[in-house]
JSON list of C-alpha atoms (C1' of nucleotides) in Angstrom, two decimals:
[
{"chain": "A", "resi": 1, "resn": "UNK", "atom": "CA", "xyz": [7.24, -11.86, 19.01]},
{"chain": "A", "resi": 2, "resn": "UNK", "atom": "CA", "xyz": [6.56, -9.53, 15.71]},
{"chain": "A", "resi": 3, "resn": "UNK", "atom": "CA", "xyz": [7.64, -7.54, 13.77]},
{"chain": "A", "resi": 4, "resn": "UNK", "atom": "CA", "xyz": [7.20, -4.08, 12.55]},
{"chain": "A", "resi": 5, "resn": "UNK", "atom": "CA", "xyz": [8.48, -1.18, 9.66]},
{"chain": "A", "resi": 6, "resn": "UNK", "atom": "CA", "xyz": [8.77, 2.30, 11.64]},
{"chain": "A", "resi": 7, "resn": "UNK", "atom": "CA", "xyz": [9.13, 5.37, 9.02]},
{"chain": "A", "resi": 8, "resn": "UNK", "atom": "CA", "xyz": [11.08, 8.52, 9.03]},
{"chain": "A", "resi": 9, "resn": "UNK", "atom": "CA", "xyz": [11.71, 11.00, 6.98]},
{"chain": "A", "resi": 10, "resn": "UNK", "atom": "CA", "xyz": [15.82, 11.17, 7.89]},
{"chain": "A", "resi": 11, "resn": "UNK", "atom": "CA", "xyz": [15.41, 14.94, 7.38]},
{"chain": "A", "resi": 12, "resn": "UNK", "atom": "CA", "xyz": [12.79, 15.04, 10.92]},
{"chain": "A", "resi": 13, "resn": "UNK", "atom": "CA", "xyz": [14.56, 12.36, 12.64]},
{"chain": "A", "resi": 14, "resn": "UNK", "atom": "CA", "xyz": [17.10, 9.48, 10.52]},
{"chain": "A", "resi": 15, "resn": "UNK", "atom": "CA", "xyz": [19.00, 6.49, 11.92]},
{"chain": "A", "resi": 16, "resn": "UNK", "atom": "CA", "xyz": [21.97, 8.32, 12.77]},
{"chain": "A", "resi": 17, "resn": "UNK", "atom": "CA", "xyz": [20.21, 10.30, 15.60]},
{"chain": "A", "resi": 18, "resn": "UNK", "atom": "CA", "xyz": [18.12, 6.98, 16.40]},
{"chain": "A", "resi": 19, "resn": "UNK", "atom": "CA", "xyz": [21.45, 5.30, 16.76]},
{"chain": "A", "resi": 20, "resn": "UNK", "atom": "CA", "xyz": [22.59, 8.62, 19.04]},
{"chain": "A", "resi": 21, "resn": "UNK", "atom": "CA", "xyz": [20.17, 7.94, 21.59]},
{"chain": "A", "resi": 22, "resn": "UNK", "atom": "CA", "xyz": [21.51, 4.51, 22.65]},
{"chain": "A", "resi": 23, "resn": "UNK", "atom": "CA", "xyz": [19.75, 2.87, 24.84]},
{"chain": "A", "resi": 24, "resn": "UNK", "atom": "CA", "xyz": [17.40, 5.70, 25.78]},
{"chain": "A", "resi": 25, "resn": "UNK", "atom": "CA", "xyz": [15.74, 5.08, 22.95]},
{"chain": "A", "resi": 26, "resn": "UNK", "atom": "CA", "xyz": [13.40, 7.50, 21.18]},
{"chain": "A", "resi": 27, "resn": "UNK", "atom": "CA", "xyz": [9.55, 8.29, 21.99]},
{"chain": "A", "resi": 28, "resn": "UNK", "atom": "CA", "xyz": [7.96, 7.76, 18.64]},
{"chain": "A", "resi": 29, "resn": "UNK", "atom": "CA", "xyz": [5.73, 10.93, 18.60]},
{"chain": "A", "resi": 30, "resn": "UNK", "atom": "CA", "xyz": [3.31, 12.64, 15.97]},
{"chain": "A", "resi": 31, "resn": "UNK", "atom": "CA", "xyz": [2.18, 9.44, 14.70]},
{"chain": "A", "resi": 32, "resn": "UNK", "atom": "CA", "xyz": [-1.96, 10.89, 13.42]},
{"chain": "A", "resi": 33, "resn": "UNK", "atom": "CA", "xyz": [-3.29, 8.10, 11.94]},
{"chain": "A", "resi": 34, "resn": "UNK", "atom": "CA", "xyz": [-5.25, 5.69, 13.53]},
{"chain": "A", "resi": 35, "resn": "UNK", "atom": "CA", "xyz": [-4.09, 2.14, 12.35]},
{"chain": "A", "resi": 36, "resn": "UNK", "atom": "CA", "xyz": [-0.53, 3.39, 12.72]},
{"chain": "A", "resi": 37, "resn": "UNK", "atom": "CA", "xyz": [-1.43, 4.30, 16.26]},
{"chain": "A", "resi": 38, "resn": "UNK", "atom": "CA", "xyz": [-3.45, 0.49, 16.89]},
{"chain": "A", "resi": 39, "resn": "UNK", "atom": "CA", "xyz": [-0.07, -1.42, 15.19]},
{"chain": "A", "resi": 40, "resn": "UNK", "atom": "CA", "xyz": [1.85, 0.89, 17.89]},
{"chain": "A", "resi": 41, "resn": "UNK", "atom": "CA", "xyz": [-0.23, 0.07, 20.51]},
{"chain": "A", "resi": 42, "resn": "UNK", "atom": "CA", "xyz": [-0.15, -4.13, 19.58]},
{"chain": "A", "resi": 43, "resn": "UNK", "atom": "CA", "xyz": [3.51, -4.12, 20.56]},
{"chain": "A", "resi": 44, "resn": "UNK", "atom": "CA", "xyz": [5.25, -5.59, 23.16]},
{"chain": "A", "resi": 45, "resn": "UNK", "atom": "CA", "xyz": [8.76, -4.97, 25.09]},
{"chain": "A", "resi": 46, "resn": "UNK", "atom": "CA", "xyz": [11.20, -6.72, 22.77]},
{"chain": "A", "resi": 47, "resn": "UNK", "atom": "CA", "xyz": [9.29, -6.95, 19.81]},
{"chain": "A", "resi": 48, "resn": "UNK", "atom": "CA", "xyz": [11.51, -5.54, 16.53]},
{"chain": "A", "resi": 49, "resn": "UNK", "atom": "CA", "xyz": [11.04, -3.05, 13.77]},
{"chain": "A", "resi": 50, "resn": "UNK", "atom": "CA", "xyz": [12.98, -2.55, 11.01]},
{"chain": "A", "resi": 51, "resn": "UNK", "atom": "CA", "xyz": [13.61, 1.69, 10.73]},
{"chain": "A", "resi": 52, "resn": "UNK", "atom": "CA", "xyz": [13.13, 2.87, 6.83]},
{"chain": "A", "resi": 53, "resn": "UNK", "atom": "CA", "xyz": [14.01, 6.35, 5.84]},
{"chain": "A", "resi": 54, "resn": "UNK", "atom": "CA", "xyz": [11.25, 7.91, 3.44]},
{"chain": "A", "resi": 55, "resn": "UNK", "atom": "CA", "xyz": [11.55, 10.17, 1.20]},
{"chain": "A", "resi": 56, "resn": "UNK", "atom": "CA", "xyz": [15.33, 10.39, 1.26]},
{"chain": "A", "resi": 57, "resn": "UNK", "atom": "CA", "xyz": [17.05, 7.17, 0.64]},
{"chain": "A", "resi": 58, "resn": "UNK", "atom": "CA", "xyz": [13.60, 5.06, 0.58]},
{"chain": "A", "resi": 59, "resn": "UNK", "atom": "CA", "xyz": [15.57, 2.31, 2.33]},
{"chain": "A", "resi": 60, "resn": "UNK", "atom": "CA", "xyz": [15.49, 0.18, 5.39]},
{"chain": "A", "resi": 61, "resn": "UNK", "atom": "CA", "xyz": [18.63, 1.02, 7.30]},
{"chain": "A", "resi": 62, "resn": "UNK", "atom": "CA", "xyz": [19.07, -0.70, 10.71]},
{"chain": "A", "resi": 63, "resn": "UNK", "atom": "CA", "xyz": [16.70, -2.39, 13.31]},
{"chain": "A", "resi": 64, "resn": "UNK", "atom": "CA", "xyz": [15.31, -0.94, 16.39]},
{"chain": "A", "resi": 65, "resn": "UNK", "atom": "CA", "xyz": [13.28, -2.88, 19.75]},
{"chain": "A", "resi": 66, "resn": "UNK", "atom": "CA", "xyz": [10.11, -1.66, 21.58]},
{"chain": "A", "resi": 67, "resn": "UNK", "atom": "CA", "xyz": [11.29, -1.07, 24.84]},
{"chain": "A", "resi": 68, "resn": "UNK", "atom": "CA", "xyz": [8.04, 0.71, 26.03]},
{"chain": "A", "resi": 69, "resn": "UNK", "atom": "CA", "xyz": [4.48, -0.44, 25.19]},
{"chain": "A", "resi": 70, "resn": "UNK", "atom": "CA", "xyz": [2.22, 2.38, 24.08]},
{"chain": "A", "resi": 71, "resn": "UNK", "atom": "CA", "xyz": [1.76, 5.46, 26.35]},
{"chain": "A", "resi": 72, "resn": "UNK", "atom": "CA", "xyz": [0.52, 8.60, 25.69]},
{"chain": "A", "resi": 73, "resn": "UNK", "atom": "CA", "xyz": [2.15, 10.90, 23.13]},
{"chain": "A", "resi": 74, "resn": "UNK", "atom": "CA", "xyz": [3.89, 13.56, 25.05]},
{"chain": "A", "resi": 75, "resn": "UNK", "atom": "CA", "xyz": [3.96, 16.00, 21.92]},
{"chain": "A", "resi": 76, "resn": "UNK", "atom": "CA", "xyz": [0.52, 16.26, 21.81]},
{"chain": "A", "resi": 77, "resn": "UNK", "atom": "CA", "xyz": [-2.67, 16.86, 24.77]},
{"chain": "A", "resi": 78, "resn": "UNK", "atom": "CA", "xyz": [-5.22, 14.98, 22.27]},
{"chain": "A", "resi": 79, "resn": "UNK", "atom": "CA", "xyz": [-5.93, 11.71, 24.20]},
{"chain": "A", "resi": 80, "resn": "UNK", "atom": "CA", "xyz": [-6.40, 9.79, 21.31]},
{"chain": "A", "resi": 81, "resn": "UNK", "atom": "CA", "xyz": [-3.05, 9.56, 20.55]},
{"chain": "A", "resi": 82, "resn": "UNK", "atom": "CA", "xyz": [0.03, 7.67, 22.02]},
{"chain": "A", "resi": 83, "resn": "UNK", "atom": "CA", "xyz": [2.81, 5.88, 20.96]},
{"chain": "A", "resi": 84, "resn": "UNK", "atom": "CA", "xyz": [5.94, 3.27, 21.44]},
{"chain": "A", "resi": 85, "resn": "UNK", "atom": "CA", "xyz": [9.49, 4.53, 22.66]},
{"chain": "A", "resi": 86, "resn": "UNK", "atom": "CA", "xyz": [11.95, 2.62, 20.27]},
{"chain": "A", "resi": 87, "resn": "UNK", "atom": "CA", "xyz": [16.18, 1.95, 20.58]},
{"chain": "A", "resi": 88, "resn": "UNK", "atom": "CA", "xyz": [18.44, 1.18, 17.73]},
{"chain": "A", "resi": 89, "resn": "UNK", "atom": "CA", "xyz": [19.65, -2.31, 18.11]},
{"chain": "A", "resi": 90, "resn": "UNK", "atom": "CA", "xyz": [21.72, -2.96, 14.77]},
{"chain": "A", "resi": 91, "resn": "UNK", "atom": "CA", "xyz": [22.70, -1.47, 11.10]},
{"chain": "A", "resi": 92, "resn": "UNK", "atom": "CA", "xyz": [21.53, -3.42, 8.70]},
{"chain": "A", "resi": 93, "resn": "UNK", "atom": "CA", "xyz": [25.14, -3.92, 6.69]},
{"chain": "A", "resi": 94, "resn": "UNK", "atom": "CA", "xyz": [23.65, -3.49, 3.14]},
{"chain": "A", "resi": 95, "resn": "UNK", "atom": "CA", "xyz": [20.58, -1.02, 2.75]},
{"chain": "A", "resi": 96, "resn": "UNK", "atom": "CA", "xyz": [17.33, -2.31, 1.40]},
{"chain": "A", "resi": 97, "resn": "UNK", "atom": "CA", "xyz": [15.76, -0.15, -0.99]},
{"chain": "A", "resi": 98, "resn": "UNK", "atom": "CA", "xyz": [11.75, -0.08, -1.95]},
{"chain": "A", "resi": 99, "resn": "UNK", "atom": "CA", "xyz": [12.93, -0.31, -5.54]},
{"chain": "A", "resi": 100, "resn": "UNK", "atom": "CA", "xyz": [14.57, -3.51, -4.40]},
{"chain": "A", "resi": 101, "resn": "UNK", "atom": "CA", "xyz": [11.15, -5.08, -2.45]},
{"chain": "A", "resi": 102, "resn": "UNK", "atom": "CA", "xyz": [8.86, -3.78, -5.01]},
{"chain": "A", "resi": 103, "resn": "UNK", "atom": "CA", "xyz": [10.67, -6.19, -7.53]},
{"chain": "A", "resi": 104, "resn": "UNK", "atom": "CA", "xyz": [11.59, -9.10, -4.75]},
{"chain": "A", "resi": 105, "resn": "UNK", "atom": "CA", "xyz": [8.16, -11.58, -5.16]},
{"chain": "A", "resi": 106, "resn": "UNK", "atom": "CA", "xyz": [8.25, -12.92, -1.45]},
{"chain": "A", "resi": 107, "resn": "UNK", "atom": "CA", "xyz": [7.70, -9.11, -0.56]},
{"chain": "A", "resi": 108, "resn": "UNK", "atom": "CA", "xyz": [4.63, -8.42, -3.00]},
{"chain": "A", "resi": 109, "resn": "UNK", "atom": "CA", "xyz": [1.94, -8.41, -0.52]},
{"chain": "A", "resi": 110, "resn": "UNK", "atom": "CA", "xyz": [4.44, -6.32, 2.35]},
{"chain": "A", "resi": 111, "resn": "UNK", "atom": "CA", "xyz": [2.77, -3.45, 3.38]},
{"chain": "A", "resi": 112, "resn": "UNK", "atom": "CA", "xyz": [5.58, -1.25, 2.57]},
{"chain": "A", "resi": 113, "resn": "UNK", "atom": "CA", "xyz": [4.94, -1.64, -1.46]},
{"chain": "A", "resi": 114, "resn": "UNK", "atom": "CA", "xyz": [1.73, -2.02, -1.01]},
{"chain": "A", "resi": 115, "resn": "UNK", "atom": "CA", "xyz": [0.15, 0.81, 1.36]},
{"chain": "A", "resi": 116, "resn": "UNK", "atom": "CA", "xyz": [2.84, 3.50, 0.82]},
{"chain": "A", "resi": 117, "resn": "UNK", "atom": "CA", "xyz": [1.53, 6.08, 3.08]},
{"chain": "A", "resi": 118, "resn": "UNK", "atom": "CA", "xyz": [0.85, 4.17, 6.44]},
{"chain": "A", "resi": 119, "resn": "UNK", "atom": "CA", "xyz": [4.00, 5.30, 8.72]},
{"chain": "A", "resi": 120, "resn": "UNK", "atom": "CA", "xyz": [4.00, 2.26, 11.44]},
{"chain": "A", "resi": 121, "resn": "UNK", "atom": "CA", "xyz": [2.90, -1.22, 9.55]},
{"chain": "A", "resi": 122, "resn": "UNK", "atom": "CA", "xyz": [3.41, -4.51, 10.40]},
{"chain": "A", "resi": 123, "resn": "UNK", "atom": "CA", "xyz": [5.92, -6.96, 8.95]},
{"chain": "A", "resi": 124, "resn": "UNK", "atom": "CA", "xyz": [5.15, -10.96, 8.71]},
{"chain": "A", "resi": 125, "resn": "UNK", "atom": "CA", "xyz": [7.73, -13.09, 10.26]},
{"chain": "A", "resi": 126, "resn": "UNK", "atom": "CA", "xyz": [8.30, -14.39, 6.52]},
{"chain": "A", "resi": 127, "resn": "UNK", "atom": "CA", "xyz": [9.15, -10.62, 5.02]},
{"chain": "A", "resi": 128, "resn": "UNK", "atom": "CA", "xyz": [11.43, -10.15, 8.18]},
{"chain": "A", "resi": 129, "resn": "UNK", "atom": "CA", "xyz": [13.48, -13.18, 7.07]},
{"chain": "A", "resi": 130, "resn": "UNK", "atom": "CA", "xyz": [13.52, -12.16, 3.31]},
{"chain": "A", "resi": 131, "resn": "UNK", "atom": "CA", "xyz": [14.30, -8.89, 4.21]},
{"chain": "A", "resi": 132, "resn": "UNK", "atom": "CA", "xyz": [17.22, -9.91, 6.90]},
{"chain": "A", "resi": 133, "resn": "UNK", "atom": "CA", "xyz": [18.78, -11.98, 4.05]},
{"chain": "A", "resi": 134, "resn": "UNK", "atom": "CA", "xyz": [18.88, -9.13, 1.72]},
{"chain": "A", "resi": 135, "resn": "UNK", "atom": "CA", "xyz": [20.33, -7.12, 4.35]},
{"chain": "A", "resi": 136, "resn": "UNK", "atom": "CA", "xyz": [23.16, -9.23, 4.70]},
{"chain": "A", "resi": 137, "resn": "UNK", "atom": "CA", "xyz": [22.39, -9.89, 8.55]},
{"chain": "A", "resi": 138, "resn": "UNK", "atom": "CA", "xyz": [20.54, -12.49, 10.19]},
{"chain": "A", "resi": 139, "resn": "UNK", "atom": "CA", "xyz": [16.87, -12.69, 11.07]},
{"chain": "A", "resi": 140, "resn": "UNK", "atom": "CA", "xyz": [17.30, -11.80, 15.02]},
{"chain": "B", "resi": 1, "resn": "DG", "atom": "C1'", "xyz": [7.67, 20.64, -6.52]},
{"chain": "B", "resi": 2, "resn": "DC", "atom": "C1'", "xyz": [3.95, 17.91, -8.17]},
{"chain": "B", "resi": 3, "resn": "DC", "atom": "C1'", "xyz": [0.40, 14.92, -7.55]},
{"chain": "B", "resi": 4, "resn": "DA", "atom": "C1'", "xyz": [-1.80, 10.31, -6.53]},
{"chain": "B", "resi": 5, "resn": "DA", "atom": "C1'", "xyz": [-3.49, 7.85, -2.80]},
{"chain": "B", "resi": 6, "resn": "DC", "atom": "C1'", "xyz": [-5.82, 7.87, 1.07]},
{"chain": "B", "resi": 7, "resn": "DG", "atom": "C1'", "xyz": [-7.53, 9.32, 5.62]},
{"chain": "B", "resi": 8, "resn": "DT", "atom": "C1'", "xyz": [-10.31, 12.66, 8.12]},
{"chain": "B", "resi": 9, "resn": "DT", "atom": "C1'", "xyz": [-13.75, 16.22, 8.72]},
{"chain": "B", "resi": 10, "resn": "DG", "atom": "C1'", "xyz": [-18.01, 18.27, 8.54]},
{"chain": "B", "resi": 11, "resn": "DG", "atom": "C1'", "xyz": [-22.29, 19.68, 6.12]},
{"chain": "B", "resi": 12, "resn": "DC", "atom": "C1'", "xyz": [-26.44, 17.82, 4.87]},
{"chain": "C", "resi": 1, "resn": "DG", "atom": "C1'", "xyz": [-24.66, 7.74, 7.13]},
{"chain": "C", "resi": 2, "resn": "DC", "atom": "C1'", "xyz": [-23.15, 9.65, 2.77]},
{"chain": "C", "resi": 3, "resn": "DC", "atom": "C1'", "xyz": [-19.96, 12.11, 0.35]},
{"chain": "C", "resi": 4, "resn": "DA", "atom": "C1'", "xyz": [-17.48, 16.38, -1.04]},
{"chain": "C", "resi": 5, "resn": "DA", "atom": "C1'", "xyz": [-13.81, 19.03, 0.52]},
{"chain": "C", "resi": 6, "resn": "DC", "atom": "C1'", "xyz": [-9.67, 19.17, 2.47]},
{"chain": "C", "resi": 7, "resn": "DG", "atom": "C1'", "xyz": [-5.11, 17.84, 4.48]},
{"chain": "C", "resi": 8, "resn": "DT", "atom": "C1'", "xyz": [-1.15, 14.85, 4.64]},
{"chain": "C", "resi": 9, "resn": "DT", "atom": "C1'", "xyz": [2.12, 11.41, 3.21]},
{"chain": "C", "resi": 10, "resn": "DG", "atom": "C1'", "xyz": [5.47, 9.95, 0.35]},
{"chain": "C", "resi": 11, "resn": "DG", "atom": "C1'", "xyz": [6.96, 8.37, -4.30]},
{"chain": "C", "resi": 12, "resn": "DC", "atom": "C1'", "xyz": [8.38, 10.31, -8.41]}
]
DNA sequence: GCCAACGTTGGC
DNA sequence: GCCAACGTTGGC
């Protein structure tokens, strides 16, 4: 199984709603960037994501599961683009801020400090652990 | 709201 | 195929 880091800007579409749509889950449209689209489309059923709001709150805030592999996006007709439909499976109980992994040394080389602007990255199976531990909650 | 970083586009 | 121009993301 891996992991992954989905972004949001809570503003466009935050946790809260994520967490509204149960086990429907949420298409994870408008994704335009071409290795966030190939990380989408490396996912399996099951695999997990943490869900990080950007912008506003710059945290990690719960943890959502692939339940659909990569299809095409249905906000868009351009082929080249499709994407993962995600549910929220857990709060984390104690945010995780960037601030906080920029300054943790296990989480130096995570793709969240270290390629800011890439919306869908992947997470190692070591950062998921560090990061589960400073979320209070246990690596799933 | 600004701007740095970075990805994409298109002219040559 | 290079690279300048442009657009977007996201931290600050």
């Amino acid at each position: 199984m891996n992991h992954w880091l989905f972004k949001s800007e809570p503003d466009a579409w935050s946790w809260d709603q994520q967490v509204a749509n149960g086990v429907k889950g949420e298409e994870w449209t408008g994704v335009r960037n071409y290795q966030a689209r190939n990380n989408m489309r490396a996912m399996k059923v099951g695999d997990l994501g943490f869900f990080y709001h950007s912008n506003i709150g710059k945290e990690i805030v719960g943890i959502v599961e692939v339940i659909r592999e990569s299809a095409p996006d249905s906000s868009t007709d351009d082929a080249r683009w499709d994407c993962v439909v995600i549910k929220a499976v857990r709060p984390v109980k104690k945010t995780v801020t960037l601030d906080a992994c920029k300054v943790e040394p296990g989480l130096a080389a995570m793709a969240l400090v270290t390629n800011t602007r890439l919306s869908v990255q992947p997470v190692t199976a070591e950062e998921w652990r560090i990061v589960c531990n400073m979320a209070g909650i246990d690596p799933i």
